[in-house]
CSV table of C-alpha atoms and ligand atoms in Angstrom, one decimal:
chain,number,residue,atom,x,y,z
A,1,UNK,CA,-0.3,-15.1,33.4
A,2,UNK,CA,-1.4,-15.0,29.8
A,3,UNK,CA,-1.4,-11.4,28.4
A,4,UNK,CA,-3.5,-12.2,25.4
A,5,UNK,CA,-4.4,-8.6,24.5
A,6,UNK,CA,-1.6,-6.6,26.0
A,7,UNK,CA,0.6,-4.6,23.6
A,8,UNK,CA,3.8,-6.1,24.8
A,9,UNK,CA,2.7,-9.5,23.5
A,10,UNK,CA,2.1,-8.3,20.0
A,11,UNK,CA,4.8,-9.6,17.7
A,12,UNK,CA,5.4,-7.1,14.9
A,13,UNK,CA,7.1,-8.2,11.6
A,14,UNK,CA,8.6,-5.3,9.7
A,15,UNK,CA,9.8,-5.7,6.1
A,16,UNK,CA,12.5,-3.5,4.6
A,17,UNK,CA,15.2,-3.4,2.0
A,18,UNK,CA,17.5,-0.4,1.5
A,19,UNK,CA,17.3,-0.8,-2.3
A,20,UNK,CA,13.7,0.4,-2.3
A,21,UNK,CA,14.7,4.0,-1.6
A,22,UNK,CA,17.0,4.0,-4.6
A,23,UNK,CA,14.2,3.7,-7.2
A,24,UNK,CA,13.2,6.9,-9.0
A,25,UNK,CA,10.0,7.6,-11.0
A,26,UNK,CA,11.7,10.6,-12.6
A,27,UNK,CA,12.3,14.2,-12.0
A,28,UNK,CA,9.3,16.1,-10.4
A,29,UNK,CA,7.2,12.9,-10.2
A,30,UNK,CA,5.2,13.1,-7.0
A,31,UNK,CA,5.8,9.4,-6.1
A,32,UNK,CA,9.1,9.2,-4.2
A,33,UNK,CA,10.4,5.8,-3.0
A,34,UNK,CA,12.9,7.7,-0.9
A,35,UNK,CA,10.1,8.3,1.7
A,36,UNK,CA,10.4,4.6,2.6
A,37,UNK,CA,14.1,5.0,3.4
A,38,UNK,CA,13.2,8.2,5.4
A,39,UNK,CA,10.6,6.3,7.4
A,40,UNK,CA,13.0,3.5,8.0
A,41,UNK,CA,15.7,5.9,9.2
A,42,UNK,CA,13.3,7.4,11.8
A,43,UNK,CA,12.3,3.9,12.9
A,44,UNK,CA,15.9,3.0,13.4
A,45,UNK,CA,16.8,6.3,15.2
A,46,UNK,CA,13.9,6.0,17.6
A,47,UNK,CA,16.0,3.2,19.1
A,48,UNK,CA,13.5,1.6,21.5
A,49,UNK,CA,11.3,1.1,18.5
A,50,UNK,CA,13.6,-0.7,16.2
A,51,UNK,CA,14.9,-3.1,18.9
A,52,UNK,CA,11.3,-4.3,19.5
A,53,UNK,CA,10.6,-5.2,15.9
A,54,UNK,CA,11.2,-8.4,14.1
A,55,UNK,CA,13.0,-7.1,11.0
A,56,UNK,CA,12.8,-9.1,7.8
A,57,UNK,CA,14.7,-8.4,4.6
A,58,UNK,CA,12.4,-7.8,1.6
A,59,UNK,CA,13.0,-10.3,-1.3
A,60,UNK,CA,11.9,-10.0,-4.9
A,61,UNK,CA,8.7,-11.8,-5.8
A,62,UNK,CA,9.2,-14.2,-8.7
A,63,UNK,CA,7.4,-14.0,-12.0
A,64,UNK,CA,5.2,-17.0,-11.2
A,65,UNK,CA,4.0,-15.3,-7.9
A,66,UNK,CA,3.0,-12.1,-9.8
A,67,UNK,CA,1.0,-14.2,-12.3
A,68,UNK,CA,-1.3,-15.4,-9.4
A,69,UNK,CA,-3.2,-12.2,-10.1
A,70,UNK,CA,-1.7,-10.5,-13.1
A,71,UNK,CA,-1.9,-11.5,-16.8
A,72,UNK,CA,1.1,-13.6,-17.7
A,73,UNK,CA,1.8,-11.6,-20.8
A,74,UNK,CA,1.7,-8.4,-18.8
A,75,UNK,CA,4.1,-9.7,-16.2
A,76,UNK,CA,6.5,-10.9,-19.0
A,77,UNK,CA,6.2,-7.4,-20.6
A,78,UNK,CA,7.0,-5.6,-17.3
A,79,UNK,CA,10.0,-7.9,-16.6
A,80,UNK,CA,11.9,-6.1,-19.4
A,81,UNK,CA,12.3,-3.2,-17.0
A,82,UNK,CA,14.6,-5.2,-14.6
A,83,UNK,CA,17.4,-3.3,-12.8
A,84,UNK,CA,20.2,-2.6,-15.4
A,85,UNK,CA,22.8,-4.0,-13.1
A,86,UNK,CA,20.9,-7.3,-12.8
A,87,UNK,CA,20.5,-7.5,-16.6
A,88,UNK,CA,24.2,-6.9,-17.0
A,89,UNK,CA,25.0,-9.4,-14.3
A,90,UNK,CA,23.0,-12.1,-16.0
A,91,UNK,CA,24.4,-11.3,-19.5
A,92,UNK,CA,27.9,-11.3,-18.2
A,93,UNK,CA,27.5,-14.4,-16.1
A,94,UNK,CA,26.1,-16.3,-19.1
A,95,UNK,CA,28.8,-15.2,-21.5
A,96,UNK,CA,31.8,-15.7,-19.2
A,97,UNK,CA,30.7,-19.1,-17.9
A,98,UNK,CA,33.1,-21.4,-19.8
A,99,UNK,CA,31.0,-24.5,-19.7
A,100,UNK,CA,28.1,-22.5,-21.2
A,101,UNK,CA,25.7,-23.7,-18.6
A,102,UNK,CA,23.2,-21.2,-17.4
A,103,UNK,CA,22.3,-21.8,-13.8
A,104,UNK,CA,18.7,-22.8,-13.2
A,105,UNK,CA,17.8,-19.8,-11.1
A,106,UNK,CA,18.8,-17.5,-14.0
A,107,UNK,CA,17.3,-19.4,-16.9
A,108,UNK,CA,13.9,-17.6,-16.8
A,109,UNK,CA,15.7,-14.2,-16.6
A,110,UNK,CA,18.1,-15.1,-19.4
A,111,UNK,CA,15.2,-16.2,-21.7
A,112,UNK,CA,13.5,-12.9,-21.0
A,113,UNK,CA,16.5,-10.7,-21.6
A,114,UNK,CA,17.2,-12.5,-24.9
A,115,UNK,CA,13.6,-12.1,-25.9
A,116,UNK,CA,13.4,-8.4,-25.1
A,117,UNK,CA,16.7,-7.5,-26.6
A,118,UNK,CA,15.5,-9.0,-29.9
A,119,UNK,CA,12.2,-7.2,-29.7
A,120,UNK,CA,12.8,-3.5,-29.2
A,121,UNK,CA,9.5,-2.4,-30.6
A,122,UNK,CA,7.2,-2.3,-27.6
A,123,UNK,CA,5.2,0.8,-28.5
A,124,UNK,CA,1.8,-0.9,-28.9
A,125,UNK,CA,2.2,-2.8,-25.7
A,126,UNK,CA,3.1,0.4,-23.8
A,127,UNK,CA,-0.2,1.8,-24.8
A,128,UNK,CA,-2.1,-1.4,-24.1
A,129,UNK,CA,-0.6,-1.9,-20.7
A,130,UNK,CA,-0.6,1.9,-19.8
A,131,UNK,CA,3.1,1.7,-18.9
A,132,UNK,CA,5.2,4.6,-20.0
A,133,UNK,CA,2.3,6.2,-22.0
A,134,UNK,CA,1.6,8.9,-19.5
A,135,UNK,CA,3.4,10.9,-16.9
A,136,UNK,CA,1.6,9.0,-14.1
A,137,UNK,CA,3.1,5.6,-14.9
A,138,UNK,CA,6.6,6.2,-16.4
A,139,UNK,CA,9.1,3.6,-17.2
A,140,UNK,CA,12.3,3.9,-15.2
A,141,UNK,CA,15.4,2.0,-14.4
A,142,UNK,CA,14.7,-1.0,-12.3
A,143,UNK,CA,10.9,-0.5,-12.5
A,144,UNK,CA,10.3,-4.3,-12.5
A,145,UNK,CA,12.7,-4.9,-9.6
A,146,UNK,CA,10.8,-2.2,-7.6
A,147,UNK,CA,7.5,-4.1,-8.3
A,148,UNK,CA,9.1,-7.4,-7.2
A,149,UNK,CA,10.3,-5.9,-3.9
A,150,UNK,CA,7.0,-4.3,-3.2
A,151,UNK,CA,5.1,-7.5,-3.9
A,152,UNK,CA,7.6,-9.8,-2.3
A,153,UNK,CA,7.2,-8.1,1.0
A,154,UNK,CA,3.4,-8.0,0.9
A,155,UNK,CA,3.3,-11.7,0.1
A,156,UNK,CA,5.7,-12.4,2.9
A,157,UNK,CA,3.6,-10.3,5.3
A,158,UNK,CA,0.8,-12.8,4.6
A,159,UNK,CA,3.1,-15.7,5.4
A,160,UNK,CA,4.3,-14.4,8.7
A,161,UNK,CA,0.7,-13.9,9.7
A,162,UNK,CA,-0.4,-17.4,8.4
A,163,UNK,CA,2.4,-19.2,10.2
A,164,UNK,CA,1.8,-17.4,13.5
A,165,UNK,CA,5.2,-15.8,13.4
A,166,UNK,CA,3.6,-12.3,13.9
A,167,UNK,CA,0.4,-10.7,15.0
A,168,UNK,CA,1.0,-7.6,12.9
A,169,UNK,CA,3.1,-7.4,9.7
A,170,UNK,CA,4.2,-4.1,8.1
A,171,UNK,CA,5.3,-3.3,4.5
A,172,UNK,CA,5.6,0.4,3.9
A,173,UNK,CA,6.9,-0.4,0.4
A,174,UNK,CA,3.5,-1.8,-0.6
A,175,UNK,CA,-0.1,-0.6,-0.9
A,176,UNK,CA,-0.1,0.0,-4.6
A,177,UNK,CA,-3.9,-0.3,-4.9
A,178,UNK,CA,-4.6,1.0,-8.4
A,179,UNK,CA,-2.8,-1.7,-10.4
A,180,UNK,CA,-5.1,-3.9,-12.5
A,181,UNK,CA,-4.8,-7.5,-13.8
A,182,UNK,CA,-3.1,-6.2,-17.0
A,183,UNK,CA,-2.8,-2.5,-16.6
A,184,UNK,CA,-0.7,0.1,-14.7
A,185,UNK,CA,-2.6,3.0,-13.2
A,186,UNK,CA,-2.0,5.8,-10.7
A,187,UNK,CA,1.7,5.2,-10.1
A,188,UNK,CA,1.0,1.4,-9.5
A,189,UNK,CA,2.1,-1.4,-11.8
A,190,UNK,CA,1.8,-4.6,-9.7
A,191,UNK,CA,-0.9,-4.9,-7.1
A,192,UNK,CA,0.9,-6.2,-4.1
A,193,UNK,CA,-2.3,-5.9,-2.0
A,194,UNK,CA,-4.3,-8.3,-4.2
A,195,UNK,CA,-1.3,-10.8,-4.1
A,196,UNK,CA,-1.2,-10.5,-0.3
A,197,UNK,CA,-4.9,-11.1,0.1
A,198,UNK,CA,-4.9,-14.1,-2.4
A,199,UNK,CA,-2.2,-15.7,-0.2
A,200,UNK,CA,-4.3,-15.1,2.9
A,201,UNK,CA,-7.3,-16.7,1.2
A,202,UNK,CA,-5.4,-20.0,0.9
A,203,UNK,CA,-6.1,-20.5,4.6
A,204,UNK,CA,-8.5,-17.8,5.9
A,205,UNK,CA,-12.1,-17.8,5.0
A,206,UNK,CA,-12.7,-14.1,5.2
A,207,UNK,CA,-10.4,-11.1,4.7
A,208,UNK,CA,-11.2,-7.5,5.3
A,209,UNK,CA,-9.4,-4.8,3.3
A,210,UNK,CA,-9.5,-1.2,4.7
A,211,UNK,CA,-8.1,1.7,2.6
A,212,UNK,CA,-7.4,5.1,4.1
A,213,UNK,CA,-5.4,6.5,1.2
A,214,UNK,CA,-7.2,9.6,0.0
A,215,UNK,CA,-7.6,7.9,-3.4
A,216,UNK,CA,-10.2,5.1,-4.1
A,217,UNK,CA,-8.8,1.6,-3.8
A,218,UNK,CA,-10.1,0.7,-7.2
A,219,UNK,CA,-7.7,-2.1,-8.2
A,220,UNK,CA,-8.3,-4.1,-5.0
A,221,UNK,CA,-12.1,-3.5,-5.2
A,222,UNK,CA,-12.2,-4.7,-8.8
A,223,UNK,CA,-10.2,-7.8,-8.1
A,224,UNK,CA,-12.7,-9.0,-5.4
A,225,UNK,CA,-15.9,-7.3,-6.7
A,226,UNK,CA,-17.5,-10.7,-7.3
A,227,UNK,CA,-16.6,-12.6,-4.1
A,228,UNK,CA,-18.0,-12.6,-0.6
A,229,UNK,CA,-14.7,-13.8,1.0
A,230,UNK,CA,-13.1,-10.4,0.8
A,231,UNK,CA,-14.8,-7.2,1.9
A,232,UNK,CA,-13.2,-4.0,0.5
A,233,UNK,CA,-13.7,-0.8,2.4
A,234,UNK,CA,-12.3,2.5,1.0
A,235,UNK,CA,-12.4,6.0,2.5
A,236,UNK,CA,-11.5,8.6,-0.2
A,237,UNK,CA,-11.7,12.0,-1.6
A,238,UNK,CA,-14.4,12.0,-4.4
A,239,UNK,CA,-15.7,14.5,-6.9
A,240,UNK,CA,-14.4,17.3,-9.2
A,241,UNK,CA,-12.6,14.7,-11.4
A,242,UNK,CA,-10.5,13.6,-8.5
A,243,UNK,CA,-8.5,10.5,-9.5
A,244,UNK,CA,-9.6,7.7,-10.2
A,245,UNK,CA,-13.3,8.8,-10.2
A,246,UNK,CA,-14.7,5.5,-8.9
A,247,UNK,CA,-15.9,4.6,-5.4
A,248,UNK,CA,-19.4,6.0,-5.2
A,249,UNK,CA,-21.6,5.1,-2.2
A,250,UNK,CA,-23.7,2.9,-4.5
A,251,UNK,CA,-20.8,0.7,-5.8
A,252,UNK,CA,-21.5,-2.3,-3.6
A,253,UNK,CA,-20.2,-5.4,-5.4
A,254,UNK,CA,-22.0,-7.8,-7.7
A,255,UNK,CA,-23.4,-11.4,-7.6
A,256,UNK,CA,-22.4,-13.2,-4.4
A,257,UNK,CA,-20.1,-10.2,-3.8
A,258,UNK,CA,-23.1,-7.8,-3.6
A,259,UNK,CA,-22.7,-5.7,-0.4
A,260,UNK,CA,-19.1,-6.9,0.1
A,261,UNK,CA,-17.7,-3.6,-1.4
A,262,UNK,CA,-18.1,-0.6,0.8
A,263,UNK,CA,-17.3,3.0,-0.2
A,264,UNK,CA,-17.0,6.2,1.7
A,265,UNK,CA,-16.7,9.1,-0.7
A,266,UNK,CA,-15.6,12.4,1.0
A,267,UNK,CA,-15.4,16.0,0.0
A,268,UNK,CA,-12.2,18.0,0.8
A,269,UNK,CA,-11.2,19.3,4.2
A,270,UNK,CA,-12.4,16.6,6.6
A,271,UNK,CA,-10.4,16.7,9.9
A,272,UNK,CA,-9.7,14.2,12.6
A,273,UNK,CA,-12.9,14.6,14.6
A,274,UNK,CA,-15.5,13.9,11.9
A,275,UNK,CA,-13.2,11.4,10.1
A,276,UNK,CA,-12.6,9.3,13.1
A,277,UNK,CA,-16.3,9.4,14.1
A,278,UNK,CA,-17.1,8.1,10.6
A,279,UNK,CA,-14.3,5.6,10.6
A,280,UNK,CA,-15.3,4.0,13.9
A,281,UNK,CA,-19.0,3.9,13.1
A,282,UNK,CA,-18.3,2.1,9.8
A,283,UNK,CA,-15.5,-0.3,10.8
A,284,UNK,CA,-17.1,-1.4,14.0
A,285,UNK,CA,-20.3,-2.4,12.1
A,286,UNK,CA,-18.2,-4.1,9.4
A,287,UNK,CA,-16.2,-6.1,11.9
A,288,UNK,CA,-19.4,-7.1,13.7
A,289,UNK,CA,-21.2,-8.3,10.5
A,290,UNK,CA,-18.3,-9.6,8.4
A,291,UNK,CA,-16.2,-11.2,11.2
A,292,UNK,CA,-12.9,-11.3,9.2
A,293,UNK,CA,-10.1,-13.7,10.0
A,294,UNK,CA,-7.5,-11.1,9.1
A,295,UNK,CA,-7.5,-7.3,8.3
A,296,UNK,CA,-5.3,-5.7,5.6
A,297,UNK,CA,-5.0,-1.9,6.0
A,298,UNK,CA,-3.6,0.3,3.2
A,299,UNK,CA,-2.3,3.2,5.2
A,300,UNK,CA,-1.8,5.8,2.3
A,301,UNK,CA,-0.5,9.0,4.0
A,302,UNK,CA,-1.9,11.3,1.3
A,303,UNK,CA,-5.0,11.7,3.5
A,304,UNK,CA,-2.9,13.8,5.8
A,305,UNK,CA,-3.2,17.6,5.9
A,306,UNK,CA,-0.9,19.5,3.6
A,307,UNK,CA,-0.4,16.6,1.1
A,308,UNK,CA,0.8,17.6,-2.3
A,309,UNK,CA,-2.0,15.7,-4.1
A,310,UNK,CA,-4.8,15.1,-1.5
A,311,UNK,CA,-7.0,17.7,0.1
A,312,UNK,CA,-8.2,15.9,3.3
A,313,UNK,CA,-7.1,17.4,6.6
A,314,UNK,CA,-6.0,14.6,9.0
A,315,UNK,CA,-3.2,14.9,11.6
A,316,UNK,CA,-0.7,12.1,12.1
A,317,UNK,CA,-2.4,11.3,15.4
A,318,UNK,CA,-5.8,11.2,13.7
A,319,UNK,CA,-4.4,8.9,10.9
A,320,UNK,CA,-2.8,6.8,13.5
A,321,UNK,CA,-6.0,6.4,15.5
A,322,UNK,CA,-7.4,4.5,12.6
A,323,UNK,CA,-4.6,2.0,13.0
A,324,UNK,CA,-5.0,1.8,16.8
A,325,UNK,CA,-8.8,1.3,16.3
A,326,UNK,CA,-8.3,-1.6,13.9
A,327,UNK,CA,-5.6,-3.2,16.2
A,328,UNK,CA,-7.9,-3.3,19.2
A,329,UNK,CA,-10.2,-5.9,17.5
A,330,UNK,CA,-7.5,-8.4,18.2
A,331,UNK,CA,-7.6,-9.9,14.7
A,332,UNK,CA,-4.3,-10.4,12.8
A,333,UNK,CA,-3.3,-7.2,11.0
A,334,UNK,CA,-1.3,-6.3,7.9
A,335,UNK,CA,-0.3,-2.7,7.4
A,336,UNK,CA,0.8,-1.6,3.9
A,337,UNK,CA,2.0,1.8,2.6
A,338,UNK,CA,0.5,3.6,-0.4
A,339,UNK,CA,0.2,7.2,-1.4
A,340,UNK,CA,1.8,10.2,0.4
A,341,UNK,CA,3.4,13.1,-1.4
A,342,UNK,CA,4.6,15.5,1.2
A,343,UNK,CA,7.3,13.1,2.0
A,344,UNK,CA,8.6,14.4,5.3
A,345,UNK,CA,5.1,13.9,6.7
A,346,UNK,CA,4.8,10.4,5.2
A,347,UNK,CA,7.9,9.2,7.0
A,348,UNK,CA,6.8,10.8,10.2
A,349,UNK,CA,3.4,9.2,9.9
A,350,UNK,CA,4.6,5.6,9.1
A,351,UNK,CA,7.4,5.8,11.8
A,352,UNK,CA,4.7,6.9,14.3
A,353,UNK,CA,2.3,4.1,13.2
A,354,UNK,CA,5.1,1.5,13.5
A,355,UNK,CA,5.4,2.6,17.1
A,356,UNK,CA,1.6,2.3,17.6
A,357,UNK,CA,1.8,-1.4,16.6
A,358,UNK,CA,4.2,-1.9,19.5
A,359,UNK,CA,2.0,0.0,21.9
A,360,UNK,CA,4.3,3.1,21.8
A,361,UNK,CA,2.9,6.6,21.4
A,362,UNK,CA,6.0,8.4,20.1
A,363,UNK,CA,6.0,12.2,20.5
A,364,UNK,CA,9.7,13.2,20.3
A,365,UNK,CA,11.7,15.6,18.2
A,366,UNK,CA,13.4,14.1,15.1
A,367,UNK,CA,16.7,12.6,16.2
A,368,UNK,CA,19.5,15.0,15.3
A,369,UNK,CA,21.7,12.2,14.0
A,370,UNK,CA,19.0,11.2,11.3
A,371,UNK,CA,20.6,11.2,7.9
A,372,UNK,CA,17.5,12.9,6.5
A,373,UNK,CA,17.5,15.5,9.3
A,374,UNK,CA,17.5,18.5,7.0
A,375,UNK,CA,14.3,17.2,5.2
A,376,UNK,CA,12.4,18.1,8.4
A,377,UNK,CA,13.7,21.7,8.5
A,378,UNK,CA,11.3,24.3,10.0
A,379,UNK,CA,9.8,21.9,12.5
A,380,UNK,CA,11.9,19.1,13.9
A,381,UNK,CA,9.0,17.4,15.7
A,382,UNK,CA,7.3,14.2,14.8
A,383,UNK,CA,3.9,15.7,14.8
A,384,UNK,CA,3.1,18.8,12.7
A,385,UNK,CA,0.5,21.3,13.8
A,386,UNK,CA,-2.9,20.8,12.3
A,387,UNK,CA,-4.4,23.3,9.8
A,388,UNK,CA,-7.0,25.3,11.7
A,389,UNK,CA,-8.3,27.3,8.8
A,390,UNK,CA,-9.2,24.6,6.3
A,391,UNK,CA,-12.9,24.4,5.6
A,392,UNK,CA,-14.5,20.9,6.0
A,393,UNK,CA,-16.7,20.7,2.9
A,394,UNK,CA,-18.5,17.6,4.4
A,395,UNK,CA,-21.7,18.7,6.2
A,396,UNK,CA,-22.7,16.7,9.3
A,397,UNK,CA,-25.8,15.6,7.4
A,398,UNK,CA,-23.8,14.3,4.5
A,399,UNK,CA,-21.7,12.2,6.8
A,400,UNK,CA,-24.7,10.9,8.7
A,401,UNK,CA,-26.3,9.9,5.4
A,402,UNK,CA,-23.2,7.9,4.5
A,403,UNK,CA,-23.3,6.0,7.8
A,404,UNK,CA,-27.0,5.1,7.5
A,405,UNK,CA,-26.5,4.0,3.8
A,406,UNK,CA,-23.6,1.8,4.7
A,407,UNK,CA,-25.6,0.3,7.6
A,408,UNK,CA,-28.5,-0.4,5.3
A,409,UNK,CA,-26.1,-2.2,2.8
A,410,UNK,CA,-24.6,-4.3,5.6
A,411,UNK,CA,-28.0,-5.4,6.9
A,412,UNK,CA,-28.2,-7.5,3.7
A,413,UNK,CA,-25.5,-9.8,5.0
A,414,UNK,CA,-26.6,-10.3,8.5
A,415,UNK,CA,-27.8,-13.8,8.0
B,501,LIG,N1,-1.6,13.5,-15.7
B,501,LIG,N2,5.1,14.7,-13.0
B,501,LIG,C1,-2.4,8.2,-6.7
B,501,LIG,C2,-2.4,8.4,-8.2
B,501,LIG,C3,-2.9,9.7,-8.7
B,501,LIG,C4,-4.7,11.6,-14.3
B,501,LIG,C5,-3.8,13.9,-14.6
B,501,LIG,C6,-0.2,13.4,-15.5
B,501,LIG,C7,-0.8,13.5,-10.6
B,501,LIG,C8,0.5,14.0,-11.0
B,501,LIG,C9,3.5,13.0,-12.9
B,501,LIG,C10,6.4,15.2,-13.4
B,501,LIG,C11,-2.1,6.5,-4.8
B,501,LIG,C12,-4.7,11.8,-12.7
B,501,LIG,C13,-2.3,13.9,-14.4
B,501,LIG,C14,0.5,14.6,-15.1
B,501,LIG,C15,-3.7,12.3,-16.4
B,501,LIG,C16,-2.5,12.2,-10.5
B,501,LIG,C17,4.7,13.5,-13.3
B,501,LIG,C18,2.1,15.8,-11.1
B,501,LIG,C19,3.0,15.1,-11.8
B,501,LIG,O1,4.6,16.7,-12.0
B,501,LIG,C20,4.3,15.6,-12.3
B,501,LIG,C21,6.4,15.5,-14.9
B,501,LIG,C22,2.6,13.8,-12.2
B,501,LIG,C23,1.4,13.2,-11.7
B,501,LIG,C24,0.9,15.3,-10.7
B,501,LIG,N3,-1.4,12.4,-11.1
B,501,LIG,C25,-1.6,13.9,-9.6
B,501,LIG,N4,-2.7,13.1,-9.5
B,501,LIG,C26,-3.5,11.1,-10.7
B,501,LIG,C27,-3.0,9.7,-10.2
B,501,LIG,C28,-1.8,6.9,-6.3
B,501,LIG,O2,-1.7,7.5,-3.9
B,501,LIG,O3,-3.5,6.3,-4.7
B,501,LIG,C29,-1.5,5.2,-4.5
B,501,LIG,C30,0.0,5.1,-4.6
B,501,LIG,N5,-3.7,11.0,-12.1
B,501,LIG,O4,-5.3,12.6,-12.1
B,501,LIG,C31,-4.3,12.6,-15.1
B,501,LIG,C32,-5.7,12.3,-15.0
B,501,LIG,C33,-2.1,12.3,-16.3
B,502,LIG,CA1,-8.9,5.1,0.0
B,503,LIG,ZN1,-3.4,8.0,-2.9
């Protein structure tokens, strides 16, 4: 019997590299790569989960791959922030190699290291590229390697889907949706999502991007604003100068891309019930009218209740229901990470959602042998209790207006 749509037949590719958790944006910075290692640890310790995944080691994307979207000069500029140990390795290798021959795979890196060690004055470029010029996008040790890992995994997610090796591919180290062609923004330097979608477009005709991070997915929207082959859909907190300040209902795309950008701006405090109602109404109509060959979901966990930066009020189960809903369309799915600043809830959320991909609805205490066990102190459960006394600032009529506006926009592409 063919079980075309049963959960057990879904092959899930999961990308991880333990080096990701070692990168550090700096003291007090809200973005903490450690949350990826924490999520991984939960995934491993919920044993039945890990055994059912196809685990892939994340590799570093090469400079040429990053240049498929980013400005070549920007990529070269960023590459000066390679891991220190890698720089030392290359330098050492090249100086101790008696025959003086630099191996081909290190030539490019050697050229860059030499170039940047001769050119220490990068002040103007820092400002131009918005790297290291504000607390949001600091420079840190291994910054470039971190970008290479994040992008390498998202590009390989596309490959496992395109080659039919997986039905669902997961990269919790990705989802850095604010990065622009030649500019860092909002903790993001390289846009792994755009690189992933560009790879999918080599084969697929239409790709849908869905973004449930509490911030607007501006970098991805901008990259595909003029095309009808990618529809971008972002749900986000909007107003009172909330970052990045774009993503109004009336930003719909331009030229042939008109009506292929969809935005759902929200006020603080929205909870599972109204969010899911809205999410299902919008995505079902989008799936029906756009008929994508593949769906890429940015699963930013800063839309959860109690996040350090976001003010939405979703539970982990509510957040996860968005994933389950997208999965049931039976279209290949790529799940990427993103924001999430109350890190013990981020790891809970992404471990739970990894389970959902395999058809498992995990609801267990945190395993006591977890190395990060103490991070969950106070409540050692996977699900945290929802905030009952948070006011939902979105009136039912506001939400209905959003749905009817989105439906009106989508009517323009029904032919
Ligand atoms: N200042 N430290 C979401 C990206 C959100 C812009 C206001 C910098 C912070 C935030 C950084 C330790 C995603 C803005 C903020 C302070 C101009 C934002 C360093 C606290 C700290 O304590 C902090 C010194 C830092 C940054 C708060 N930044 C909160 N919100 C946003 C960017 C990224 O989740 O969507 C995807 C990964 N930036 O509001 C300022 C206007 C810079
Ligand atoms: Ca969003
Ligand atoms: Zn965010």
